[in-house]
PDB file of C-alpha atoms in Angstrom:
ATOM      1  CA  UNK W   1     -17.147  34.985  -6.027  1.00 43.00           C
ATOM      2  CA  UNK W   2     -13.838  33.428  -5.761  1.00 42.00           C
ATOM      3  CA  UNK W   3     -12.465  31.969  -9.088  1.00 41.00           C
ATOM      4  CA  UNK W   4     -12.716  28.020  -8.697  1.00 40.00           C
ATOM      5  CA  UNK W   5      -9.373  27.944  -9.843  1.00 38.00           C
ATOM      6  CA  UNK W   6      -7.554  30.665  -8.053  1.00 40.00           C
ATOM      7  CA  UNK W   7      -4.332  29.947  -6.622  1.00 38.00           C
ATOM      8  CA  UNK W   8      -5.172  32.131  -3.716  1.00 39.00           C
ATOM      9  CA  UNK W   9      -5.588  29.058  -1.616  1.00 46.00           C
ATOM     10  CA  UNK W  10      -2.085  27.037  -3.009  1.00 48.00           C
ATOM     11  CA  UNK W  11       1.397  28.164  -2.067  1.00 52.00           C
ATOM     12  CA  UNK W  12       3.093  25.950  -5.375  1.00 69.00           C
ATOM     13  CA  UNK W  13       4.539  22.758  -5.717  1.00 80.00           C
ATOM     14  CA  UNK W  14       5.881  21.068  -2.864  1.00 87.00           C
ATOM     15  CA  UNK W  15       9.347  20.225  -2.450  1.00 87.00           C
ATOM     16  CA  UNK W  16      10.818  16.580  -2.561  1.00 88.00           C
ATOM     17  CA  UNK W  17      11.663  17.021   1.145  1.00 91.00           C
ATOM     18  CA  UNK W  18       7.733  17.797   2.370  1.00 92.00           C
ATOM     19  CA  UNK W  19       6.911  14.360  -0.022  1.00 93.00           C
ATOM     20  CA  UNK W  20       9.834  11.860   1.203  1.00 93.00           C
ATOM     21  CA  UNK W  21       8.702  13.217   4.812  1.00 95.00           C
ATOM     22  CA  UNK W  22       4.955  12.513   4.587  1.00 96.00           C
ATOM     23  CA  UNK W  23       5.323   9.276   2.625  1.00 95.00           C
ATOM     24  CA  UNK W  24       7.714   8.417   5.279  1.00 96.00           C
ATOM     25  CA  UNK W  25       5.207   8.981   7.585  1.00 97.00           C
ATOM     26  CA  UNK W  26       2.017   7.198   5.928  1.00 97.00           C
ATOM     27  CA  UNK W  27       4.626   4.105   5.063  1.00 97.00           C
ATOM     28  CA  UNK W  28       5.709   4.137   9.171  1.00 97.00           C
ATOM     29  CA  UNK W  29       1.674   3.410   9.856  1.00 97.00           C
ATOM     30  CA  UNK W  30       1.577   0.701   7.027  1.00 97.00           C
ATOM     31  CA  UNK W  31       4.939  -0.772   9.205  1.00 97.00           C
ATOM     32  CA  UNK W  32       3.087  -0.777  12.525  1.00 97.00           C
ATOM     33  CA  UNK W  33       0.339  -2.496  10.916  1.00 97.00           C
ATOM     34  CA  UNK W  34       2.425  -5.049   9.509  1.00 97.00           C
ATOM     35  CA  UNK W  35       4.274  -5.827  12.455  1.00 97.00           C
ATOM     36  CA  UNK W  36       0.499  -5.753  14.485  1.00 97.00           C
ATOM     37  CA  UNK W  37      -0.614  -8.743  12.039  1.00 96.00           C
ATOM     38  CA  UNK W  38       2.547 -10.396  12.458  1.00 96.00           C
ATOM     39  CA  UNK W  39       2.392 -10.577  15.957  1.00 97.00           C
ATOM     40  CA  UNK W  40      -1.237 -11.765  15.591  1.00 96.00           C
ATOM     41  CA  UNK W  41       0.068 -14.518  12.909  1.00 95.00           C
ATOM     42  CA  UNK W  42       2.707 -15.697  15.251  1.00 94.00           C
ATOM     43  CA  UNK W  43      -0.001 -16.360  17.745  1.00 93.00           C
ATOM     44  CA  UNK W  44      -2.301 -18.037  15.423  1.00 92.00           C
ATOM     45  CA  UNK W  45       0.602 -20.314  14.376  1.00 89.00           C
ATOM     46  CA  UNK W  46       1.856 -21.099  18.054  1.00 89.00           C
ATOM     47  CA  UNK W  47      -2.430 -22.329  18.456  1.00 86.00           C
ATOM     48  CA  UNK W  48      -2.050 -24.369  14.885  1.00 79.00           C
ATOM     49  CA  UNK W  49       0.994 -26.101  16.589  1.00 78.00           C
ATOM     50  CA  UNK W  50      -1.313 -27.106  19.710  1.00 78.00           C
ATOM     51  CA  UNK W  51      -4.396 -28.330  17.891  1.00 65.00           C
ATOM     52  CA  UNK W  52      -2.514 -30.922  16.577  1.00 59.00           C
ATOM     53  CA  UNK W  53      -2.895 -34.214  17.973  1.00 57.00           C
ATOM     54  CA  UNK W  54      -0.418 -35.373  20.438  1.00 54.00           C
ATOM     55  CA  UNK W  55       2.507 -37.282  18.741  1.00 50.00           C
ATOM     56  CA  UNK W  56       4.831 -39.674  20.721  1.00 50.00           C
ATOM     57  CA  UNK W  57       8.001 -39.137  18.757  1.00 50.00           C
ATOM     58  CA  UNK W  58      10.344 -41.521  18.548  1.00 52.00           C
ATOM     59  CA  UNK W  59      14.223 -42.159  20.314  1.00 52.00           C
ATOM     60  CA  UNK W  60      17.128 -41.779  17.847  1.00 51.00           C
ATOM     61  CA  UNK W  61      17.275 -45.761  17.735  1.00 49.00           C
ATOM     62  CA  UNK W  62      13.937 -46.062  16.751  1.00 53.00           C
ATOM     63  CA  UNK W  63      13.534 -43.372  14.022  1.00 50.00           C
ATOM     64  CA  UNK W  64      16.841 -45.787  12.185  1.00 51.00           C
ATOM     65  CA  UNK W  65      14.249 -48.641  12.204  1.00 54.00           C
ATOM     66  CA  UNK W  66      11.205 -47.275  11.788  1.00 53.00           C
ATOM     67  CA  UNK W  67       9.682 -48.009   8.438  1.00 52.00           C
ATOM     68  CA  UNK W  68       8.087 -45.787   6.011  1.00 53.00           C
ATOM     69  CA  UNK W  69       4.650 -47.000   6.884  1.00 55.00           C
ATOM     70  CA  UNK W  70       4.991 -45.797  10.296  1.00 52.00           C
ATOM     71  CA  UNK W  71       6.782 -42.539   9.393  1.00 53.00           C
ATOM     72  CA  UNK W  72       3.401 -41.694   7.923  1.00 63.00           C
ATOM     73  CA  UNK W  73       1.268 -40.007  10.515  1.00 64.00           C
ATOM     74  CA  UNK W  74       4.731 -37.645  10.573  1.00 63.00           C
ATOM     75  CA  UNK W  75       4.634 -36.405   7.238  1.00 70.00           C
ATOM     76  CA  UNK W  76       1.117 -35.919   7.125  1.00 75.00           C
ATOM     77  CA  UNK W  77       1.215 -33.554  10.661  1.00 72.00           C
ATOM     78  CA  UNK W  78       4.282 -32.015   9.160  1.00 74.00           C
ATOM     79  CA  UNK W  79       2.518 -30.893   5.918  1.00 80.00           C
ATOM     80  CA  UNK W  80      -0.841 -30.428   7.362  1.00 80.00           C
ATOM     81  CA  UNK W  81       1.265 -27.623   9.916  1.00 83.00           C
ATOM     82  CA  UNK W  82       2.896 -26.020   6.968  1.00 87.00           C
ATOM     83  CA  UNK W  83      -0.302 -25.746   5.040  1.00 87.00           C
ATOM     84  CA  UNK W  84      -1.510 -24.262   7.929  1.00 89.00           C
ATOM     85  CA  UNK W  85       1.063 -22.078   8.687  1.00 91.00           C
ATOM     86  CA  UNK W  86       1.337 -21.010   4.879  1.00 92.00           C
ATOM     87  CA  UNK W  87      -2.351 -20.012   4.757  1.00 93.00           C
ATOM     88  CA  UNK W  88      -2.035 -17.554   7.858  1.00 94.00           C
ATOM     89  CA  UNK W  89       1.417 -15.763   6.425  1.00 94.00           C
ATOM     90  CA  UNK W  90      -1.079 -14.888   2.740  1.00 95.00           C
ATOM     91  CA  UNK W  91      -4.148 -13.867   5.087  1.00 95.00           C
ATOM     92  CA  UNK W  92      -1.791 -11.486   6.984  1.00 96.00           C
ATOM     93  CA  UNK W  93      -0.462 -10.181   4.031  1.00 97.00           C
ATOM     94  CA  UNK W  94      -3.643  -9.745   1.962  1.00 97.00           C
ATOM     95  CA  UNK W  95      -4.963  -7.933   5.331  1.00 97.00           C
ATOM     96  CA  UNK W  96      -1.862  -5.983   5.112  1.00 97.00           C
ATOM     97  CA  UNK W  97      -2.348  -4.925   1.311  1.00 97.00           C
ATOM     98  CA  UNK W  98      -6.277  -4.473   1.890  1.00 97.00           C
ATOM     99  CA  UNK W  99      -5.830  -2.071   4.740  1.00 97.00           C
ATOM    100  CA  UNK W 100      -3.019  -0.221   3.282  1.00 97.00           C
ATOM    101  CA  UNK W 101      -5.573   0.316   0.250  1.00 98.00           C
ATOM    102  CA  UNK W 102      -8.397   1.385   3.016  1.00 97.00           C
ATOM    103  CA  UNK W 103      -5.655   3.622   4.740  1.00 97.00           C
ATOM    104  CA  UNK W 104      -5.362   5.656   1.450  1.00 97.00           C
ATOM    105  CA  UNK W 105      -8.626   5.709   0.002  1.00 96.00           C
ATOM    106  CA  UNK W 106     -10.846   6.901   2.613  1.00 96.00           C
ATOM    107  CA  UNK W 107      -8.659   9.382   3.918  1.00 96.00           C
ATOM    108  CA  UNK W 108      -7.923  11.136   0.308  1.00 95.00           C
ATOM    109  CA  UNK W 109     -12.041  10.554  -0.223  1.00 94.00           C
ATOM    110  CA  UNK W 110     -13.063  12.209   2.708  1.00 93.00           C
ATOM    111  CA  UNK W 111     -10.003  14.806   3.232  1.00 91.00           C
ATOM    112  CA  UNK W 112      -7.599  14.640   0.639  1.00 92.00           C
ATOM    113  CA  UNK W 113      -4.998  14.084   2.605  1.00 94.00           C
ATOM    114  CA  UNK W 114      -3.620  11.320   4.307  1.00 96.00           C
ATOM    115  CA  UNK W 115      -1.580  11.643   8.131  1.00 96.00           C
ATOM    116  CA  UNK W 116       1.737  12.338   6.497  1.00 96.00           C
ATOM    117  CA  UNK W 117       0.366  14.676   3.740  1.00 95.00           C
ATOM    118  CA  UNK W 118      -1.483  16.255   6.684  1.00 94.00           C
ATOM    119  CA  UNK W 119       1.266  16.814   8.781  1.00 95.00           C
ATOM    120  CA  UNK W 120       3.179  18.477   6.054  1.00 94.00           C
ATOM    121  CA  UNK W 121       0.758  20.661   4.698  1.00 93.00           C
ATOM    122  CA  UNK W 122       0.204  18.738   1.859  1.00 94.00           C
ATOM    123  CA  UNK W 123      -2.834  17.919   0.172  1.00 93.00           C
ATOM    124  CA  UNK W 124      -4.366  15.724  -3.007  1.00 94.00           C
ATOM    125  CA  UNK W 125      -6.525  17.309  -4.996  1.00 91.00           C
ATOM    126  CA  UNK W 126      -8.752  15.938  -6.543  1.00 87.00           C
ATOM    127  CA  UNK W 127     -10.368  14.304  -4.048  1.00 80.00           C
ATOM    128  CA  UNK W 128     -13.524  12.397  -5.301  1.00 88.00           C
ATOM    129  CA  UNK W 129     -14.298   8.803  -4.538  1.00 90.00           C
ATOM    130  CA  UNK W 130     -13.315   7.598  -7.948  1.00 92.00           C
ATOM    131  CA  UNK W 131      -9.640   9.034  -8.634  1.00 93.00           C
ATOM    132  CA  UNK W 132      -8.823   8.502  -4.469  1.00 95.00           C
ATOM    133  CA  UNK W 133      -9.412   4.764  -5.260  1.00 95.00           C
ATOM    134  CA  UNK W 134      -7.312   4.793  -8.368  1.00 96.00           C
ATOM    135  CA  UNK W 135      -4.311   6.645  -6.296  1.00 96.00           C
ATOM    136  CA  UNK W 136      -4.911   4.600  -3.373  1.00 96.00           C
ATOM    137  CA  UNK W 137      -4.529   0.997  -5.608  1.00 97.00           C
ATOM    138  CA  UNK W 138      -1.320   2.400  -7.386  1.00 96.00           C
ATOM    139  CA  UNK W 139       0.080   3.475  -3.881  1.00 96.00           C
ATOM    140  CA  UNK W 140      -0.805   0.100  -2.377  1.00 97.00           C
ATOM    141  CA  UNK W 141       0.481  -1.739  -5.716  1.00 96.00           C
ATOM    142  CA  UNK W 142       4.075  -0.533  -5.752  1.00 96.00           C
ATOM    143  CA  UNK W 143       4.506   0.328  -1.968  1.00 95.00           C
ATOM    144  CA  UNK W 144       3.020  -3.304  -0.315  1.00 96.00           C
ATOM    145  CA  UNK W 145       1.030  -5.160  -2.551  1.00 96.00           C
ATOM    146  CA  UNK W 146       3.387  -6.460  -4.912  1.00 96.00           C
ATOM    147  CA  UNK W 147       6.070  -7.334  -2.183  1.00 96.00           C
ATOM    148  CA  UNK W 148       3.465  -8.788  -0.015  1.00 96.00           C
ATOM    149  CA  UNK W 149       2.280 -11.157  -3.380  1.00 96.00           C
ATOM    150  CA  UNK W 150       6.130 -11.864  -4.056  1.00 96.00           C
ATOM    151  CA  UNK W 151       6.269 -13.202   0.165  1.00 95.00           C
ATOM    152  CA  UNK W 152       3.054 -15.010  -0.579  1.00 95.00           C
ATOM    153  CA  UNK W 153       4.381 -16.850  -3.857  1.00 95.00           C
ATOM    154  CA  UNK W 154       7.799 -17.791  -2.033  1.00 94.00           C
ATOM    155  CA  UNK W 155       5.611 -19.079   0.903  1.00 91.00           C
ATOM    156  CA  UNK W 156       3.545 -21.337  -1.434  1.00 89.00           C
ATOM    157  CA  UNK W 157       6.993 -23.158  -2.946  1.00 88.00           C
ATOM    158  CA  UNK W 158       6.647 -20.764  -6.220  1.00 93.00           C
ATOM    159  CA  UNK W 159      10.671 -19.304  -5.739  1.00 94.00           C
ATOM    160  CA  UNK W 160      10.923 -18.531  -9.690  1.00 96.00           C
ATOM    161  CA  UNK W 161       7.855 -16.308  -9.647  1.00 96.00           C
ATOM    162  CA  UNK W 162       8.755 -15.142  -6.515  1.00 96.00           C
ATOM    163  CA  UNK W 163      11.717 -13.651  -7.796  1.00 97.00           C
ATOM    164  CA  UNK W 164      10.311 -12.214 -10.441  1.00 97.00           C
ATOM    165  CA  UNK W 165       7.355 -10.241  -8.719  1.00 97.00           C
ATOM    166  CA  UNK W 166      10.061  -9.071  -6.176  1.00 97.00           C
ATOM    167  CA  UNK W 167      12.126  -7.551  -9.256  1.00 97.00           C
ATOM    168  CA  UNK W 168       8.726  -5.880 -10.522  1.00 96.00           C
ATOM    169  CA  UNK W 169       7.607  -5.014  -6.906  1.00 96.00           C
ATOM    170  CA  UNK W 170      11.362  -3.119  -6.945  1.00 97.00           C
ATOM    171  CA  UNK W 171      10.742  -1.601 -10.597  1.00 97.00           C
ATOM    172  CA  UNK W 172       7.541  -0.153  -9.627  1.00 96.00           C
ATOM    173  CA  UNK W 173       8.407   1.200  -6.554  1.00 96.00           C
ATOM    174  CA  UNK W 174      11.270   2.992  -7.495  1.00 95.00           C
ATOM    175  CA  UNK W 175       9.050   4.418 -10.918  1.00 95.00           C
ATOM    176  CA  UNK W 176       6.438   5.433  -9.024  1.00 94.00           C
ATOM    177  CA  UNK W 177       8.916   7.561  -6.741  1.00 91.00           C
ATOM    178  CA  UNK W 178      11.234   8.893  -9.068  1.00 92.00           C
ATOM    179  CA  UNK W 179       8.252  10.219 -11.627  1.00 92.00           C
ATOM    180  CA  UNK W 180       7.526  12.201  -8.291  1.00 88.00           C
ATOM    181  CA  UNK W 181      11.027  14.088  -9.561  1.00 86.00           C
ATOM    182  CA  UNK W 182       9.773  15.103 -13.195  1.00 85.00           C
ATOM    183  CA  UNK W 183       8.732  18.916 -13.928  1.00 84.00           C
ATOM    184  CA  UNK W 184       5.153  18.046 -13.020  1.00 84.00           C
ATOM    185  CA  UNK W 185       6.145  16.711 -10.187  1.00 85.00           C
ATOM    186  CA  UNK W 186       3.207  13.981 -10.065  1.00 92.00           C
ATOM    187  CA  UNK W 187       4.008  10.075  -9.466  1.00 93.00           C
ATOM    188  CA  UNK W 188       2.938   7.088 -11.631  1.00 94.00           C
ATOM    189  CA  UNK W 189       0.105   7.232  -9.176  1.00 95.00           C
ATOM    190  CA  UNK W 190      -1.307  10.927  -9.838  1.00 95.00           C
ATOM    191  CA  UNK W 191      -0.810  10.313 -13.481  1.00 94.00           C
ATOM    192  CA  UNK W 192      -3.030   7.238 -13.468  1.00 95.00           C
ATOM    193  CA  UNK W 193      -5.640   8.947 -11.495  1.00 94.00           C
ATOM    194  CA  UNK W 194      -5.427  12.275 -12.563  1.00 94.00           C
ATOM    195  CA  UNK W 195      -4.349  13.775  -9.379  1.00 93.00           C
ATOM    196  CA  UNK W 196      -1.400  15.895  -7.926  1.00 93.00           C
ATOM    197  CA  UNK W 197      -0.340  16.754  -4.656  1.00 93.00           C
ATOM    198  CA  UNK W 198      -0.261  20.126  -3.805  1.00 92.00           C
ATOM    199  CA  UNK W 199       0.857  22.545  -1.299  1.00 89.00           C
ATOM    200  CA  UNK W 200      -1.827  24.909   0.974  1.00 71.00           C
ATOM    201  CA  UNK W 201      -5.247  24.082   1.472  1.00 58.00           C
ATOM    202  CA  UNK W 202      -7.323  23.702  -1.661  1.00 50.00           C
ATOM    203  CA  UNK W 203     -10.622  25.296  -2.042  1.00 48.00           C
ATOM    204  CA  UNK W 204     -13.498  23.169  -0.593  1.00 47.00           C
ATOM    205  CA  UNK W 205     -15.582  22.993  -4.008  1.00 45.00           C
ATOM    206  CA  UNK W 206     -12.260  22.615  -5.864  1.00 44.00           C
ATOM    207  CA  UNK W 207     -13.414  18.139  -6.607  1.00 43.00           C
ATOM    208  CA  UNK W 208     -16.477  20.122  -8.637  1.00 41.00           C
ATOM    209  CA  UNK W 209     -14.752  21.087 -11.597  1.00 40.00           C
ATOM    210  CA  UNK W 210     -13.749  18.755 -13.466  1.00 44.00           C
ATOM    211  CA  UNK W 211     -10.162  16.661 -13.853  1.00 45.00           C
ATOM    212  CA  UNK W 212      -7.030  18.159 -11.936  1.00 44.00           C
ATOM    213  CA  UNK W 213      -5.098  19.429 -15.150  1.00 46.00           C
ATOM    214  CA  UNK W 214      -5.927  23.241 -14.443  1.00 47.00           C
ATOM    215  CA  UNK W 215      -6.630  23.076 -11.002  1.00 47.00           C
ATOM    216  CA  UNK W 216      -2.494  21.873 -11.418  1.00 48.00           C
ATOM    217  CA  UNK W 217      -1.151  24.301 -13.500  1.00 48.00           C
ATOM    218  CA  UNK W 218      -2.766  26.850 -11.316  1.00 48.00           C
ATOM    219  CA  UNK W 219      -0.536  25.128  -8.058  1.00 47.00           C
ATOM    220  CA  UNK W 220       2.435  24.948  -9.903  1.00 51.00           C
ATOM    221  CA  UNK W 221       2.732  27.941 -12.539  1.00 48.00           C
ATOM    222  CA  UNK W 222       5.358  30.619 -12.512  1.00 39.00           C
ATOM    223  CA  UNK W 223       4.611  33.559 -10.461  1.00 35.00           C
ATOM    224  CA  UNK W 224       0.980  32.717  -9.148  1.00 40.00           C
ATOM    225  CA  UNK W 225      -0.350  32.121 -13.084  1.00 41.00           C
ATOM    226  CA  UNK W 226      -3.554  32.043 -13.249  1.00 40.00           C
ATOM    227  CA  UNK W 227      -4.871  29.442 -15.767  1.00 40.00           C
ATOM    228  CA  UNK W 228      -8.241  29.687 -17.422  1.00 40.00           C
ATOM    229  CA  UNK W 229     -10.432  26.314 -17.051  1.00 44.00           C
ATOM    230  CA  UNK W 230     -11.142  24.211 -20.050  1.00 44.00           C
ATOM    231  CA  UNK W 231     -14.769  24.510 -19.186  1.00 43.00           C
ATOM    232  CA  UNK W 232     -17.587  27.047 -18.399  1.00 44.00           C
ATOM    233  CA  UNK W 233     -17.276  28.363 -14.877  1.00 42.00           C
ATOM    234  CA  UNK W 234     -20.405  28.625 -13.501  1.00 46.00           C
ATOM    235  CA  UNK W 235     -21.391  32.049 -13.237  1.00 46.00           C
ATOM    236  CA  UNK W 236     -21.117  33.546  -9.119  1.00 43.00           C
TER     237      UNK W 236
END
């Protein structure tokens, strides 16, 4: 029976080109979906505009005399259109964070790899339920969500602490990329869910065994080392 951790299946890490690629890829989907629910927002704001009551609006002359009494029924309309408008520009980017979280996590669940990682011969491994979720929040986190929460914030008036989860959104991003670079070659993301992307197809039965730490040093040791599990293998 085939060791459950035999490398006979990996071909090593995989090189920062094969990564930047297939994120590119998987982060050109999230794009088309975000530019999908902003042409549906558009259209939900042009109908917001029409629902409104009709509003005979006044000559240059008479907006000089009009009181504020009668400016009124303007102000209200105006602010009851930007609430409006303000609640369908969060919805669109809550969708946008919630389906780039869906994206992730059922594709890594049920194939451990997403389009991109597919494409390049790349694959996640683990892939249970549990640490796919974990990966797939951290991706969605530093990649859309906390941008999309930073738009959101400057939409609702909140320009301080919009700045300030746009600098964070940045920081993350950029962490979560560049710890991609280290010797282990896993980002904030595989760390946190004890993952790592490797190269080759992985064994089918490899999620069985336990965490990803040997299952790892098996992809990415010198020479096709062979590393000894932590556990009992179950006997062939």
């Amino acid at each position: 029976m085939t060791h459950p951790y035999s490398t006979s299946h990996l071909t090593g890490r995989p090189s920062t080109v094969r990564r930047v690629l297939a994120w590119s890829i998987d982060f050109a989907l999230v794009l088309i979906g975000a530019y999908l629910l902003g042409v549906l927002a558009a259209q939900r704001i042009a109908e917001a505009f029409t629902d409104l009551p009709d509003l005979t609006m006044p000559g240059g002359w008479d907006l000089l005399t009009l009181d504020d009494k009668a400016l009124d029924p303007l102000q209200q309309y105006g602010r009851e259109l930007w609430d409006r408008t303000a609640v369908i520009v969060i919805q669109s980017f809550a969708l946008l964070a919630a389906g780039t979280f869906l994206y992730h996590w059922v594709l890594l669940t049920f194939g451990g790899r997403t389009l991109g990682k597919r494409l390049l011969g790349l694959r996640v491994t683990p892939h249970r339920a549990g640490p796919a979720a974990l990966r797939a929040a951290v991706t969605t986190l530093t990649d859309v969500a906390c941008f999309s929460l930073a738009c959101c914030l400057l939409t609702a008036g909140a320009f301080l602490a919009s700045f300030a989860v746009w600098l964070l959104a940045v920081a993350a991003f950029w962490f979560n990329a560049l710890s991609a670079l280290s010797p282990s070659g896993r980002s904030l993301a595989d760390r946190l869910a004890g993952t790592c992307v490797i190269r080759g197809q992985a064994p089918p039965d490899a999620s069985l065994y336990g965490d990803s730490t040997a299952y790892a040093a098996g992809a990415f040791g010198a020479a096709g080392a062979r590393t000894t599990p932590p556990h009992r293998v179950p006997a062939g």
